[in-house]
Coordinates of C-alpha atoms in Angstrom, one line a residue:
V29 CA 0.0 0.0 0.0
E30 CA 1.4 3.4 -1.0
T31 CA 0.4 7.0 -0.2
M32 CA 0.9 9.4 -3.0
R33 CA 1.9 13.1 -2.6
P34 CA 1.4 16.0 -5.0
M35 CA 3.6 16.0 -8.1
T36 CA 7.1 17.4 -7.8
F37 CA 10.2 17.8 -10.0
A38 CA 13.2 15.5 -9.7
P39 CA 15.4 16.1 -12.8
A40 CA 16.9 12.9 -14.0
L41 CA 20.0 14.8 -15.2
G42 CA 20.3 16.7 -11.9
W43 CA 19.1 20.2 -11.2
I44 CA 22.1 21.9 -12.9
A45 CA 22.1 20.1 -16.2
G46 CA 18.3 19.6 -16.3
G47 CA 17.6 23.2 -15.2
A48 CA 20.0 24.5 -17.9
I49 CA 18.3 22.5 -20.7
A50 CA 14.9 23.5 -19.4
A51 CA 15.9 27.2 -19.4
L52 CA 17.2 26.7 -23.0
M53 CA 13.8 25.3 -24.1
L54 CA 12.0 28.2 -22.5
A55 CA 14.3 30.6 -24.4
F56 CA 13.5 28.9 -27.7
A57 CA 9.7 29.2 -26.8
V58 CA 10.1 32.9 -26.3
A59 CA 12.2 33.2 -29.5
V60 CA 9.4 31.5 -31.5
V61 CA 6.9 34.1 -30.3
V62 CA 9.3 37.1 -30.9
V63 CA 10.1 35.9 -34.4
H64 CA 6.4 35.3 -35.2
V65 CA 5.5 38.8 -34.1
R66 CA 8.3 40.5 -36.0
R67 CA 7.7 38.5 -39.2
R68 CA 4.0 38.0 -39.2
R69 CA 3.4 40.3 -42.2
S70 CA 6.2 38.8 -44.3
S71 CA 6.0 35.1 -43.2
D72 CA 3.4 32.4 -44.0
E73 CA 3.6 31.0 -40.4
T74 CA 0.1 30.9 -38.9
L75 CA -0.8 31.7 -35.3
T76 CA -1.7 28.1 -34.9
A77 CA 1.7 26.9 -36.0
C78 CA 3.3 29.4 -33.6
I79 CA 1.3 28.2 -30.6
R80 CA 2.0 24.6 -31.6
R81 CA 5.8 25.2 -31.6
V82 CA 5.7 27.1 -28.3
I83 CA 3.9 24.3 -26.6
M84 CA 6.4 21.8 -28.0
F85 CA 9.3 23.7 -26.4
L86 CA 7.4 24.1 -23.1
L87 CA 6.7 20.4 -23.0
A88 CA 10.4 19.7 -23.6
A89 CA 11.3 22.0 -20.8
V90 CA 8.9 20.3 -18.4
M91 CA 10.3 16.9 -19.4
M92 CA 13.8 18.0 -18.6
L93 CA 12.7 18.8 -15.1
T94 CA 11.3 15.2 -14.8
P95 CA 7.9 15.6 -13.2
S96 CA 7.5 12.9 -10.5
I97 CA 5.2 11.6 -7.9
V98 CA 6.6 10.9 -4.4
T99 CA 5.0 7.8 -2.8
T100 CA 5.3 6.6 0.8
P101 CA 4.9 2.8 1.1
T102 CA 3.1 1.6 4.2
S103 CA 3.7 -2.1 3.6
R104 CA 6.6 -4.2 2.3
A105 CA 7.2 -7.8 1.2
I106 CA 9.4 -9.7 3.6
N107 CA 10.8 -13.2 3.6
A108 CA 8.9 -15.6 5.8
T109 CA 12.1 -16.4 7.8
D110 CA 12.3 -15.2 11.4
V111 CA 15.8 -15.1 12.9
M112 CA 16.2 -15.0 16.7
V113 CA 19.7 -14.0 17.9
A114 CA 20.7 -14.6 21.5
V115 CA 24.1 -13.2 22.6
D116 CA 26.0 -14.0 25.8
V117 CA 27.1 -10.7 27.5
T118 CA 28.6 -12.1 30.6
G119 CA 32.0 -10.9 31.9
S120 CA 33.9 -13.7 30.2
M121 CA 32.9 -12.3 26.8
A122 CA 35.3 -9.4 27.4
V123 CA 38.3 -11.7 27.0
K124 CA 40.3 -10.8 24.0
D125 CA 41.1 -14.2 22.6
A126 CA 38.6 -14.4 19.7
E127 CA 39.3 -14.4 16.0
Y128 CA 36.9 -13.7 13.3
G129 CA 37.9 -14.0 9.6
S130 CA 41.5 -13.1 10.3
S131 CA 44.3 -13.9 12.7
G132 CA 43.9 -10.6 14.6
T133 CA 42.7 -11.1 18.1
I134 CA 39.6 -9.3 19.3
S135 CA 37.3 -9.6 22.3
R136 CA 34.6 -12.3 22.3
L137 CA 31.9 -9.6 22.5
D138 CA 33.4 -7.8 19.4
A139 CA 33.3 -11.1 17.5
A140 CA 29.7 -11.5 18.6
K141 CA 28.9 -8.1 17.2
R142 CA 30.4 -9.0 13.8
I143 CA 28.5 -12.3 13.8
V144 CA 25.2 -10.5 14.4
K145 CA 25.9 -8.1 11.5
G146 CA 26.8 -11.0 9.3
I147 CA 23.5 -12.7 10.2
T148 CA 21.4 -9.7 9.2
S149 CA 23.2 -9.4 5.9
T150 CA 22.9 -13.1 5.2
Y151 CA 19.1 -13.3 5.7
A152 CA 18.1 -10.5 3.4
D153 CA 14.5 -9.1 3.9
S154 CA 13.9 -11.4 6.8
S155 CA 12.6 -10.5 10.3
F156 CA 14.9 -10.5 13.3
A157 CA 14.6 -10.5 17.1
A158 CA 17.5 -9.9 19.5
L159 CA 18.1 -11.1 23.0
R160 CA 21.0 -10.6 25.3
F161 CA 21.6 -12.9 28.3
G162 CA 23.7 -12.6 31.5
A163 CA 22.1 -12.9 34.9
S164 CA 18.8 -13.0 33.0
G165 CA 17.6 -13.0 29.4
T166 CA 16.4 -9.6 28.0
L167 CA 14.5 -9.2 24.8
D168 CA 15.9 -6.0 23.5
V169 CA 14.5 -6.0 20.0
P170 CA 11.1 -7.7 19.3
L171 CA 10.6 -9.3 15.9
T172 CA 11.1 -6.7 13.2
P173 CA 12.1 -6.7 9.5
D174 CA 14.4 -3.8 10.2
S175 CA 17.9 -5.3 10.0
I176 CA 19.4 -1.9 10.7
A177 CA 17.8 -2.0 14.2
I178 CA 19.5 -5.3 14.9
D179 CA 22.9 -4.0 13.6
G180 CA 22.5 -1.0 15.9
W181 CA 21.6 -3.3 18.8
A182 CA 24.8 -5.2 18.3
D183 CA 26.9 -2.1 18.8
T184 CA 25.3 -1.6 22.3
L185 CA 26.2 -5.0 23.7
A186 CA 28.1 -4.9 26.9
G187 CA 28.8 -7.5 29.6
S188 CA 26.8 -8.8 32.6
S189 CA 26.7 -11.9 34.7
L190 CA 26.0 -15.4 33.2
D191 CA 22.8 -17.5 33.2
T192 CA 20.8 -19.2 30.5
P193 CA 18.3 -17.3 28.3
L194 CA 15.9 -20.3 28.2
D195 CA 12.9 -18.6 29.8
Q196 CA 12.9 -15.5 27.6
L197 CA 13.8 -17.5 24.5
M198 CA 10.8 -19.8 25.2
L199 CA 8.4 -16.9 25.5
S200 CA 9.8 -15.1 22.5
L201 CA 9.9 -18.1 20.2
K202 CA 6.4 -19.2 21.2
S203 CA 5.1 -15.7 20.5
I204 CA 6.7 -15.7 17.1
R205 CA 5.3 -19.1 16.3
D206 CA 1.8 -18.1 17.4
Q207 CA 1.9 -14.9 15.3
H208 CA 3.5 -16.5 12.2
P209 CA 2.7 -20.3 12.3
D210 CA 3.9 -20.9 8.7
D211 CA 7.2 -19.0 9.0
I212 CA 10.6 -20.7 9.3
I213 CA 12.2 -19.8 12.7
V214 CA 16.0 -20.0 13.0
L215 CA 17.8 -19.4 16.3
Y216 CA 21.5 -18.3 16.8
V217 CA 23.0 -18.6 20.3
I218 CA 26.4 -16.8 20.4
T219 CA 28.5 -17.5 23.5
D220 CA 31.8 -18.9 24.9
G221 CA 29.9 -21.6 26.7
E222 CA 31.4 -20.9 30.1
Q223 CA 29.2 -21.9 33.0
T224 CA 30.1 -20.1 36.3
S225 CA 27.0 -21.1 38.3
D226 CA 27.1 -24.1 40.6
T227 CA 23.6 -25.1 39.6
A228 CA 23.1 -27.6 36.8
R229 CA 22.4 -26.2 33.4
R230 CA 18.9 -26.7 32.1
S231 CA 18.5 -28.4 28.7
Y232 CA 17.8 -26.4 25.5
S233 CA 15.7 -29.2 24.1
A234 CA 12.5 -27.4 25.2
L235 CA 13.1 -25.0 22.4
R236 CA 12.9 -27.7 19.7
R237 CA 9.1 -27.5 19.2
Y238 CA 9.4 -23.8 18.1
L239 CA 12.5 -24.1 15.9
D240 CA 13.0 -25.1 12.3
D241 CA 16.8 -24.7 12.5
S242 CA 19.4 -23.5 15.0
F243 CA 23.0 -22.8 15.4
T244 CA 25.3 -22.5 18.4
I245 CA 28.2 -20.2 17.7
G246 CA 31.3 -20.4 19.8
V247 CA 33.6 -17.4 20.4
G248 CA 36.9 -17.5 22.1
S249 CA 39.8 -20.0 22.2
D250 CA 40.8 -23.2 24.0
A251 CA 43.8 -21.3 25.5
G252 CA 41.5 -18.7 27.0
G253 CA 42.5 -15.4 28.5
K254 CA 42.2 -13.0 31.5
I255 CA 38.9 -11.3 32.2
P256 CA 39.1 -7.4 32.6
M257 CA 37.5 -6.0 35.8
A258 CA 35.7 -2.7 36.2
S259 CA 36.1 -0.5 39.2
D260 CA 33.0 -2.0 40.9
G261 CA 34.5 -5.5 40.7
T262 CA 32.4 -6.7 37.8
A263 CA 33.8 -7.8 34.4
T264 CA 33.9 -5.3 31.6
G265 CA 35.0 -5.2 28.0
Q266 CA 36.4 -1.7 28.1
Q267 CA 40.0 -2.4 29.2
S268 CA 42.8 -4.6 28.1
D269 CA 45.6 -4.0 30.6
G270 CA 44.0 -5.1 33.9
P271 CA 43.1 -5.2 36.7
W272 CA 41.7 -8.7 36.1
V273 CA 39.0 -10.8 37.7
T274 CA 40.7 -13.0 40.4
D275 CA 40.1 -16.7 40.7
P276 CA 39.1 -17.2 44.4
T277 CA 40.7 -20.6 44.6
T278 CA 44.2 -19.5 43.5
G279 CA 44.2 -15.8 44.2
K280 CA 45.5 -15.2 40.7
P281 CA 43.8 -13.8 37.6
G282 CA 41.2 -16.3 36.4
I283 CA 41.5 -17.7 32.9
S284 CA 38.3 -18.0 30.9
K285 CA 38.3 -20.7 28.2
L286 CA 35.9 -21.6 25.4
D287 CA 33.8 -24.6 26.4
E288 CA 33.3 -26.4 23.2
A289 CA 31.8 -29.5 24.9
T290 CA 29.0 -27.5 26.4
L291 CA 28.4 -25.7 23.1
E292 CA 28.2 -28.9 21.2
S293 CA 25.7 -30.3 23.8
I294 CA 23.5 -27.2 23.4
A295 CA 23.5 -27.6 19.7
D296 CA 22.6 -31.2 20.0
E297 CA 19.8 -30.4 22.4
M298 CA 18.2 -28.0 20.0
G299 CA 18.7 -30.3 17.1
G300 CA 21.0 -27.8 15.4
S301 CA 24.6 -27.3 14.4
Y302 CA 27.7 -25.9 16.2
L303 CA 30.3 -23.6 14.7
H304 CA 33.5 -22.2 16.3
V305 CA 34.3 -19.0 14.6
D306 CA 38.0 -18.2 14.1
A307 CA 40.4 -17.0 11.5
S308 CA 39.1 -19.3 8.8
H309 CA 35.5 -19.8 9.9
T310 CA 32.8 -17.1 9.9
I311 CA 29.1 -16.9 10.1
E312 CA 28.9 -17.6 6.4
Q313 CA 29.5 -21.3 7.3
A314 CA 26.4 -21.3 9.5
V315 CA 23.6 -20.3 7.1
S316 CA 20.3 -22.3 7.4
A317 CA 19.4 -24.4 4.3
K318 CA 15.8 -24.3 5.6
A319 CA 15.3 -20.5 5.1
S320 CA 11.9 -19.9 3.7
R321 CA 11.3 -19.2 0.0
Q322 CA 7.9 -17.7 0.8
W323 CA 7.0 -14.0 1.2
R324 CA 4.4 -12.0 3.1
L325 CA 3.4 -8.4 3.5
T326 CA 4.0 -6.5 6.7
Q327 CA 3.6 -2.9 7.8
T328 CA 6.8 -0.8 7.6
V329 CA 8.4 0.6 10.8
K330 CA 10.2 3.4 9.1
R331 CA 8.9 5.8 6.4
R332 CA 10.5 5.1 3.0
E333 CA 9.8 7.5 0.1
R334 CA 10.0 6.6 -3.5
T335 CA 10.1 9.1 -6.4
I336 CA 8.4 7.8 -9.5
P337 CA 9.0 9.8 -12.8
V338 CA 5.8 10.7 -14.7
I339 CA 7.1 11.5 -18.2
W340 CA 4.8 9.5 -20.5
P341 CA 1.8 12.0 -20.7
F342 CA 4.2 14.8 -21.7
A343 CA 6.0 12.5 -24.2
V344 CA 2.7 11.5 -25.8
A345 CA 1.6 15.1 -26.1
L346 CA 5.0 16.1 -27.6
G347 CA 4.9 13.2 -30.0
L348 CA 1.4 14.2 -31.3
L349 CA 2.5 17.8 -31.7
L350 CA 5.6 16.7 -33.6
A351 CA 3.4 14.5 -35.9
W352 CA 1.2 17.6 -36.5
E353 CA 4.3 19.7 -37.3
I354 CA 5.6 17.2 -39.8
G355 CA 2.2 16.8 -41.4
A356 CA 1.9 20.6 -41.7
W357 CA 5.3 20.9 -43.2
I358 CA 4.6 18.1 -45.8
A359 CA 1.3 19.8 -46.8
M360 CA 3.0 23.2 -47.2
S361 CA 5.9 21.6 -49.2
R362 CA 3.4 20.1 -51.7
R363 CA 1.6 23.5 -52.2
M364 CA 4.9 25.1 -53.0
L365 CA 5.7 22.6 -55.8

């Protein structure tokens, strides 16, 4: 559905070139009138022919300015694939031992941000929902076709304490399934897999009923690294030279390591796949083959304007006048023979 606005001008050649040519056409129109007035007693040009030629130049001037209609769509077609992204933002994600597409080392959280942006670019025109989890799961971005909102959300990720996102994921995925029962739902869980709680981890298998495909993405390294500490004693990703989070059992800086065994177990519980991103493996190796090929209409969140040129009425009128001009010239030529 589109809302139309009054006609405007949007020169296809730009305002400078288009305006210059339009001004030249206007000058020719004025010249036709001046010449007709000055030579009307000595010329066989009729008033009708003069008016016809003036209109031709005026039409050409208008066409150079490209009359257009601005429309504002209120709905858009989106792919029937819904992608949920859950990102671990616990303190261990601040460890700078992750690689993503190159041998350069970055923090696990920075790698997660790159992964999220890779996901939004991979699933073009799909809908996305974003959730961060630390001490609790927080749904920051409800399901939306606006991938830019998800990219912006990725830039705001910062650390917190660790727990599972199962409860919020369950609610969010159920809501998506209820709203769009025919859509394909794909879940990405991005984490280092480190479990700091003494309680046993709950199984992710409860999510299977809502998912068509899933991926567990591991960030970090087997060697691990020290966890930066903020002034209030919590972990943070804003510093790289200490102080560090201390291991209470040894009194020395604790080392956080990627827990691939846990990540593989989570992937298996969801019936999905596990990928460890590093220098040679990126999110492009974890794209769902089950992504939907169906499309549906949805209301837009942001206003998007389209400018549609409307040249054809002026072109038709100019063509008719040119045909008239040629016909009149041929008739006059025959009379002169």
